[in-house]
Each structure stands twice: as C-alpha cells, then as structure tokens.
Amino acid sequence: MSTLTDLTLAEARDKLKAREISARELTDAHLTAIEKARPLNAFITETPEKARAMADQADKRLAEGVAGPLEGVPLAIKDLFCTEGVQTTAASHILQGFVPTYESTVTKNLWHAGAVLLGKTNLDEFAMGSSNETSYFGPVISPWRRTGDPTPLVPGGSSGGSAAAVAAGLALGATGTDTGGSIRQPAAVAGICGLKPTYGRCSRWGIVAFASSLDQAGPMARTVGDCAILLKAMASHDAKDSTSLNVGVPDYEKSVRAGVKGLRIGIPKEVRGEGLSAEIAALWDKGAEWLKAQGAEIVEVSLKHAHHALPAYYIVAPAEASSNLARYDGVRYGLRVPGDDITQTYENTRAAGFGREVQRRILIGTYVLSAGYYDAYYLRAQKIRTLIARDFEEAFKGCDLILTPTTPGPAFAIGAKTSDPVEMYLNDVFTVTVNLAGLPGMSVPAGLTGDGLPLGLQLIGKPFDEETIFRAAGAIEEAAQFTARPGDWWSTS
Ligand code: GLN
C-alpha cells in the first residue's frame, strides 16, 4: 500500500494509463493513509464514498481508452473551493453545513480531466493566516518535526491542510489559493512545491472570495512536474470570471526539463537587507549558484518599494475582505443565530460565526474604507501597489525571472505567533509583493535547516510566463535533490 502513496502524480498517471495499477486501488491506498493521519487534522471533510465512485468511473474510462489527462489521480481540495453536494466551509463556523449546489470552475476542470476527490482540506478561516491556526475546525499539525523534538509545528497557511496532506502522502496533489502567499508559504515550510499563477490564469468562480483583486488558485504537489501537470488542468478562460484572461494554456510539463541556459535571473538587492537569517541568506546564494552552474546568468535588480508591500497588503486585503464578507448575514445560507429583529440577527450571527482574526480584518477593512480614512490609508496603499507593480516591470527589463527566499524562516511551533498578529503577518514579507503585482510565483523545496525542517526558494515570473518559472524550478529541483520526507509518527501515535 505504502508504495502507491509514494508515487509522484506523473508516475501514478503513467501507471494508470498503462493499466499497471487501478484508480480504485490507488484511491483506496490514499483513503487508508488519510484515516491513519487523522491526528494531523488536515481534512475538514473526507469524501471516501465519492472518491471510490469517482475512481470506479475512472477505471471504466481507462478501460474504454477514453481517459482524461488526470484520469484516476486522487487529489485533495482546499475547503475554499465550492464542491457540488459536498460541504464547503472556508474553515468558518459561519459556513458550517453549507453544501453548494454548484462546482467551482477549477475543480470542475479537474474532474473533467478525470481526477478523484479525496476530501476537503483544512485552512485558516476564510484563508486569513499563515499558520492554519485560525480554522474553526482546529489547527493542522505539520507532518514535519524538528530532529529529535516532538513539539507540534504549524504546516504554514492558509493552505495548511493541502500542504500537510501532500507532504504526508495523503494525496498526490492538492489545490490551494494564494492571496498573499497561502500556496507558496505552506509549500515552503512543508517541503513541497506550490505555484501561484498569474492573476487571471485560473478562474476564481466558485472559490469563496477573500480579497478578489489578489486571490488566485494554484497547484501544490511534491514535484515541479506534478505542479505543471495540475496547472495545465486547472487553468482555463472562464466567462463567469470577468478577470479570467483568454490566453492559451501551454503544456507546462514540457518546460520542466527545458533547462535554464541563457536565462537571466534577477536578485533584488533591497530584499537582501537586514533581518535576513544567515541560514536563509546561504540558501538563497546556493539557489543562485545552482542556476548559474546550469547556464543562467545572475543579475542584480532593484525593487525599491518592496519594503512597503506588507503594510499596503494589510490594508488592501482587509478592505476587500470586509466587503466580500458582508454577504454572510445568516439569512440565505450557513449559520443563523436569531435575535429579536433582523439587525440583531445579523449581529448575533456575525459575532458567533466569525473568528477573531476574521473580525479583526473586517474591522480594519471597514476603517480604511471609511470616509475619513479612505485617502489616508486605502488610496495610499493602492498607490504603493502601483509603484510595486512598476518596480517589477522595470526589473523584468533586465531579467527573465526573480529569485528570492519564500519565507523568512522554517515552520514554527503551534501557538508561537498567535498572540502577535504583526509577527504573524511578517511571514508574508517575500510573497505579498507578487500578489500585489498580479505575477506568477512558485516555491520549490531547496534544503533543510540545521534541525531538519524544510526551506523553499521562490521564483517570480513575468505575467503569464509560468513556463519560464517551470524551467528554473525544474533546474533547482534537479540541483537540490530534495528527497527528505517527514516521518510517519502520526500512524504510530
Ligand atoms: N497570510 C496572508 C494573510 O493572512 C495571506 C493569506 C492568503 O494568501 N490567503 O492575509
């Protein structure tokens, strides 16, 4: 059984196609692994019956020779994607019990390609967080531990359940969403690959909205090639999302081993400032060396306004969230806590239904959008956003890709940063710029800390140039030879 869950997605796909394994046995192996891994709390909803039925259908199509590109591949889906007939909570009490009558475009594309739904993964409530600790359904425990130290660690967030599931071998791949780093940061600290596509590459339709001008769906998997395969299936133009772009979706898998000869890799000098740990700085240097050794040229670039990105993000994102979350009123779906009149019903429902971090963001968002403060905060943040986008445009005149660390450090202990929101927000320092500029970015596992925890490197590309990201990500993967996997302490505990 264990060997089936150790396959890469590409290997499993090929074995399914060659009919060396069946979709049903592959799915069953993952369902067994999920059951054993319940101490990780990676899933909010497991869908074993649906998974088996989908796998049987896949086997039928494989037998008939009409298989899709992901036929029989079992996946985990972040519980922010609406799935028809399957509870979708956004990890919030306010949506507990909500069963959508429609399917998000991204998941629809995956099922159309033949993939199998294993279940819905845990996340920070409404995707607000960097550690998966704000979920109403409890934190996800990382499958990783420091060497010789059983302290429970966070899996990163907000796509922490997806990251943990993929790292622990509970799914061959997963979906995530990334508003300020929620695919790349958990991928980095869980030792897997994760890509945030260009804004507009994947449809947002049917994904519970957090900050609509920043949100993007993307793949998470154990290899660069597996992310390439998943992105190809997830991406599409969608008339139901007016910000989805009508551009061709290339065969990304081809780019993964295309090499980096002649590519210019930019290293932003400002990002190298103080506060960068020696371990992260060394990893970054190593990443640049790897690419250089394979024929890329390393150049210095400037992102002058990068240090304003975090404050700007933490104004723009809550502003949009406060507006998006206005729809949860206890009237049409989800939780309702009745009061004496309609106003009191709204108040009771929203007070009981939203957790502390979500309430904090609604308050911040409402404040920065209010008449007296709009110019001082929201408008200035939008101006900074434009300056950051321009910095990237300038930088990309001199390079094809930008290389940075993904996170300022490895996974931390559960509870270590929950009392200080600003400390938590600092996790996103290398990732938010990319969302503010709408660019594609990917995290690739690059090494381990001294005490055995994964670290990732981030590649940032030009708009709609995920192919070049995959080339460099493939090169880093090849050089890093990152084969470390977490133990399986949960199945014996
Ligand atoms: N950690 C960031 C936040 O809390 C990003 C979250 C995300 O990308 N969904 O806003």
CSV table of C-alpha atoms and ligand atoms in Angstrom, one decimal, residues 78 126-130 157-158 177-183 210 313-314 317 357 361 425 428 432 435, ligand 1:
chain,number,residue,atom,x,y,z
A,78,LYS,CA,-8.8,23.2,-0.2
A,126,PHE,CA,-11.5,32.4,5.0
A,127,ALA,CA,-7.8,31.9,4.1
A,128,MET,CA,-6.7,34.6,6.6
A,129,GLY,CA,-3.5,33.4,8.2
A,130,SER,CA,-0.1,32.0,7.7
A,157,GLY,CA,-1.1,28.7,5.9
A,158,SER,CA,-3.6,29.4,4.8
A,177,THR,CA,-5.4,29.6,-3.1
A,178,ASP,CA,-2.9,32.4,-2.7
A,179,THR,CA,-3.9,35.9,-1.8
A,180,GLY,CA,-0.6,36.9,-0.1
A,181,GLY,CA,1.4,33.7,0.0
A,182,SER,CA,-1.0,31.0,1.0
A,183,ILE,CA,0.2,28.5,-1.6
A,210,PHE,CA,-11.2,36.7,0.4
A,313,TYR,CA,-1.2,44.4,1.5
A,314,TYR,CA,-2.6,44.5,5.1
A,317,ALA,CA,-6.6,42.7,1.6
A,357,GLU,CA,-8.8,37.1,13.0
A,361,ARG,CA,-9.8,42.1,9.3
A,425,TYR,CA,2.0,38.9,9.1
A,428,ASP,CA,4.4,37.0,4.1
A,432,VAL,CA,2.8,39.6,-0.9
A,435,ASN,CA,0.1,39.2,-5.4
B,1,GLN,N1,-1.0,35.2,5.3
B,1,GLN,C1,-1.7,36.1,4.4
B,1,GLN,C2,-2.9,36.7,5.1
B,1,GLN,O1,-3.2,36.3,6.2
B,1,GLN,C3,-2.0,35.5,3.1
B,1,GLN,C4,-3.2,34.6,3.1
B,1,GLN,C5,-3.5,34.1,1.8
B,1,GLN,O2,-2.7,34.1,0.8
B,1,GLN,N2,-4.7,33.6,1.6
B,1,GLN,O3,-3.6,37.5,4.5
